Short mmCIF file of C-alpha atoms in Angstrom, two decimals:
data_model
loop_
_atom_site.label_atom_id
_atom_site.label_comp_id
_atom_site.label_asym_id
_atom_site.label_seq_id
_atom_site.Cartn_x
_atom_site.Cartn_y
_atom_site.Cartn_z
CA UNK A 1 89.86 34.63 -4.01
CA UNK A 2 90.56 37.76 -1.95
CA UNK A 3 86.85 38.03 -1.19
CA UNK A 4 86.82 34.50 0.26
CA UNK A 5 89.88 35.25 2.40
CA UNK A 6 88.21 38.42 3.70
CA UNK A 7 85.10 36.47 4.66
CA UNK A 8 87.19 33.87 6.49
CA UNK A 9 89.14 36.59 8.30
CA UNK A 10 85.87 37.99 9.59
CA UNK A 11 85.43 34.78 11.60
CA UNK A 12 88.89 34.88 13.20
CA UNK A 13 88.62 35.62 16.88
CA UNK A 14 92.32 36.36 17.55
CA UNK A 15 92.40 33.36 19.89
CA UNK A 16 95.23 30.94 19.13
CA UNK A 17 94.02 27.59 17.88
CA UNK A 18 94.00 24.59 20.19
CA UNK A 19 96.61 23.00 17.93
CA UNK A 20 98.85 26.04 18.17
CA UNK A 21 98.57 26.17 21.93
CA UNK A 22 99.35 22.47 22.29
CA UNK A 23 102.50 22.88 20.22
CA UNK A 24 103.53 26.25 21.68
CA UNK A 25 102.97 25.61 25.39
CA UNK A 26 105.84 24.15 27.37
CA UNK A 27 105.29 21.74 30.25
CA UNK A 28 106.79 24.37 32.56
CA UNK A 29 103.69 26.49 31.78
CA UNK A 30 101.08 23.80 32.45
CA UNK A 31 99.70 24.00 35.99
CA UNK A 32 100.45 20.78 37.84
CA UNK A 33 99.43 19.33 41.16
CA UNK A 34 102.02 19.07 43.91
CA UNK A 35 104.68 16.42 43.53
CA UNK A 36 105.05 13.67 46.08
CA UNK A 37 108.67 12.63 46.60
CA UNK A 38 109.51 9.51 48.61
CA UNK A 39 112.64 7.61 49.61
CA UNK A 40 113.38 4.15 48.19
CA UNK A 41 113.43 2.59 51.67
CA UNK A 42 109.87 3.65 52.55
CA UNK A 43 107.27 0.89 52.72
CA UNK A 44 104.48 0.52 50.21
CA UNK A 45 101.95 1.15 53.00
CA UNK A 46 103.63 4.45 53.91
CA UNK A 47 103.79 5.64 50.31
CA UNK A 48 100.25 4.56 49.42
CA UNK A 49 98.96 6.37 52.51
CA UNK A 50 100.75 9.56 51.42
CA UNK A 51 99.54 9.16 47.83
CA UNK A 52 95.95 8.84 49.08
CA UNK A 53 96.35 11.77 51.46
CA UNK A 54 97.62 14.04 48.69
CA UNK A 55 95.34 12.54 46.02
CA UNK A 56 98.35 11.77 43.84
CA UNK A 57 98.43 8.86 41.43
CA UNK A 58 102.18 8.54 41.69
CA UNK A 59 105.23 9.29 43.76
CA UNK A 60 108.71 10.16 42.53
CA UNK A 61 111.32 8.02 44.22
CA UNK A 62 114.26 10.30 44.95
CA UNK A 63 117.63 9.50 46.50
CA UNK A 64 120.16 12.24 47.23
CA UNK A 65 118.21 14.65 45.06
CA UNK A 66 118.25 12.35 42.01
CA UNK A 67 115.26 10.63 40.48
CA UNK A 68 115.76 6.87 40.77
CA UNK A 69 112.22 5.67 40.08
CA UNK A 70 108.50 6.27 39.97
CA UNK A 71 105.87 4.43 42.00
CA UNK A 72 102.35 4.57 40.58
CA UNK A 73 98.83 3.30 41.20
CA UNK A 74 99.53 0.78 38.48
CA UNK A 75 102.43 -0.63 40.54
CA UNK A 76 100.06 -1.03 43.48
CA UNK A 77 97.49 -2.85 41.36
CA UNK A 78 99.93 -5.07 39.50
CA UNK A 79 102.31 -5.95 42.34
CA UNK A 80 100.53 -5.44 45.65
CA UNK A 81 96.87 -6.15 44.93
CA UNK A 82 97.90 -9.27 43.00
CA UNK A 83 99.61 -10.62 46.12
CA UNK A 84 103.14 -10.51 44.69
CA UNK A 85 104.19 -8.08 47.46
CA UNK A 86 102.79 -6.93 50.76
CA UNK A 87 102.35 -3.53 52.38
CA UNK A 88 105.69 -3.91 54.19
CA UNK A 89 107.61 -4.27 50.91
CA UNK A 90 110.03 -1.45 50.13
CA UNK A 91 109.18 0.92 47.31
CA UNK A 92 112.65 0.32 45.79
CA UNK A 93 111.60 -3.27 45.07
CA UNK A 94 108.37 -2.34 43.25
CA UNK A 95 109.06 1.01 41.59
CA UNK A 96 109.77 1.52 37.91
CA UNK A 97 113.49 2.23 37.84
CA UNK A 98 114.98 5.00 35.72
CA UNK A 99 111.63 6.15 34.32
CA UNK A 100 111.31 8.09 31.10
CA UNK A 101 111.36 11.82 31.80
CA UNK A 102 110.63 14.99 29.91
CA UNK A 103 112.36 18.36 30.19
CA UNK A 104 110.36 21.40 31.27
CA UNK A 105 110.91 22.77 27.76
CA UNK A 106 109.01 19.90 26.08
CA UNK A 107 105.72 21.01 24.59
CA UNK A 108 102.32 19.62 25.53
CA UNK A 109 101.94 17.85 22.17
CA UNK A 110 105.18 15.93 22.73
CA UNK A 111 104.07 14.91 26.23
CA UNK A 112 100.68 13.74 24.94
CA UNK A 113 102.36 11.72 22.22
CA UNK A 114 104.73 10.05 24.68
CA UNK A 115 101.94 9.32 27.13
CA UNK A 116 99.69 7.89 24.44
CA UNK A 117 102.33 5.77 22.71
CA UNK A 118 103.87 4.41 25.92
CA UNK A 119 100.64 4.13 27.93
CA UNK A 120 101.77 6.49 30.69
CA UNK A 121 99.43 8.52 32.86
CA UNK A 122 102.30 10.36 34.58
CA UNK A 123 105.74 11.45 33.39
CA UNK A 124 108.38 13.01 35.63
CA UNK A 125 109.52 16.47 34.54
CA UNK A 126 113.19 17.33 35.06
CA UNK A 127 115.32 20.45 34.85
CA UNK A 128 118.38 20.86 32.63
CA UNK A 129 120.54 19.02 35.19
CA UNK A 130 118.15 16.05 35.23
CA UNK A 131 116.79 16.83 38.71
CA UNK A 132 113.07 16.21 39.26
CA UNK A 133 110.94 19.34 39.34
CA UNK A 134 107.52 17.74 39.11
CA UNK A 135 105.23 15.33 37.36
CA UNK A 136 102.85 16.01 34.52
CA UNK A 137 99.78 13.80 34.43
CA UNK A 138 97.04 13.27 31.91
CA UNK A 139 94.67 14.93 34.36
CA UNK A 140 96.88 18.04 34.48
CA UNK A 141 96.88 18.32 30.69
CA UNK A 142 93.13 17.77 30.47
CA UNK A 143 92.48 20.49 33.06
CA UNK A 144 94.82 22.83 31.16
CA UNK A 145 93.01 22.09 27.88
CA UNK A 146 89.60 22.71 29.47
CA UNK A 147 90.81 26.09 30.73
CA UNK A 148 91.78 27.07 27.17
CA UNK A 149 88.08 27.32 26.29
CA UNK A 150 86.08 27.16 29.50
CA UNK A 151 82.87 28.57 28.04
CA UNK A 152 82.74 25.82 25.42
CA UNK A 153 83.35 23.08 27.98
CA UNK A 154 81.52 24.30 31.08
CA UNK A 155 78.36 25.16 29.16
CA UNK A 156 77.82 21.60 28.01
CA UNK A 157 74.79 20.16 29.83
CA UNK A 158 75.81 17.70 32.56
CA UNK A 159 73.69 14.88 31.14
CA UNK A 160 72.47 15.66 27.66
CA UNK A 161 69.34 13.76 26.69
CA UNK A 162 70.70 13.47 23.17
CA UNK A 163 73.89 14.65 21.57
CA UNK A 164 73.59 17.26 18.82
CA UNK A 165 74.58 16.02 15.41
CA UNK A 166 75.49 19.46 14.11
CA UNK A 167 76.97 22.59 15.72
CA UNK A 168 73.67 24.37 15.07
CA UNK A 169 71.84 21.74 17.13
CA UNK A 170 73.81 22.52 20.27
#
């Protein structure tokens, strides 16, 4: 049995496993895009324009430094594009009030679970006092995961003619 363990150890590359990194990395350590904060009295047109300008899929709705809601692309599609509200509507009337949040200390695995189970693409991140410090999005986590092993990801052909069925066929 010791001989088998020695052979397996020869293949260890001292790199933490993806699973270990997902469970050990806190959201505070995942690079995130800038956060867009808006006031509840801003119009949908104003906020959507800012979201487009910053290429953000959501905006945190903040009043007196406290998170009161989140306004997302989904809100635009469900409430504005459907004709239920116009561009002059106030964000306070369309936002998701009191959104679920995660602390900066939450690990990536917990965030992925919450996002998957609840169907979120963005979750506000708050400090110990409950004040918003950012947003973590699926795109942020995917970019972080790609950077864990860039050689494995970036060396994949852009349009493979056929997908290898075994690791040796890659």
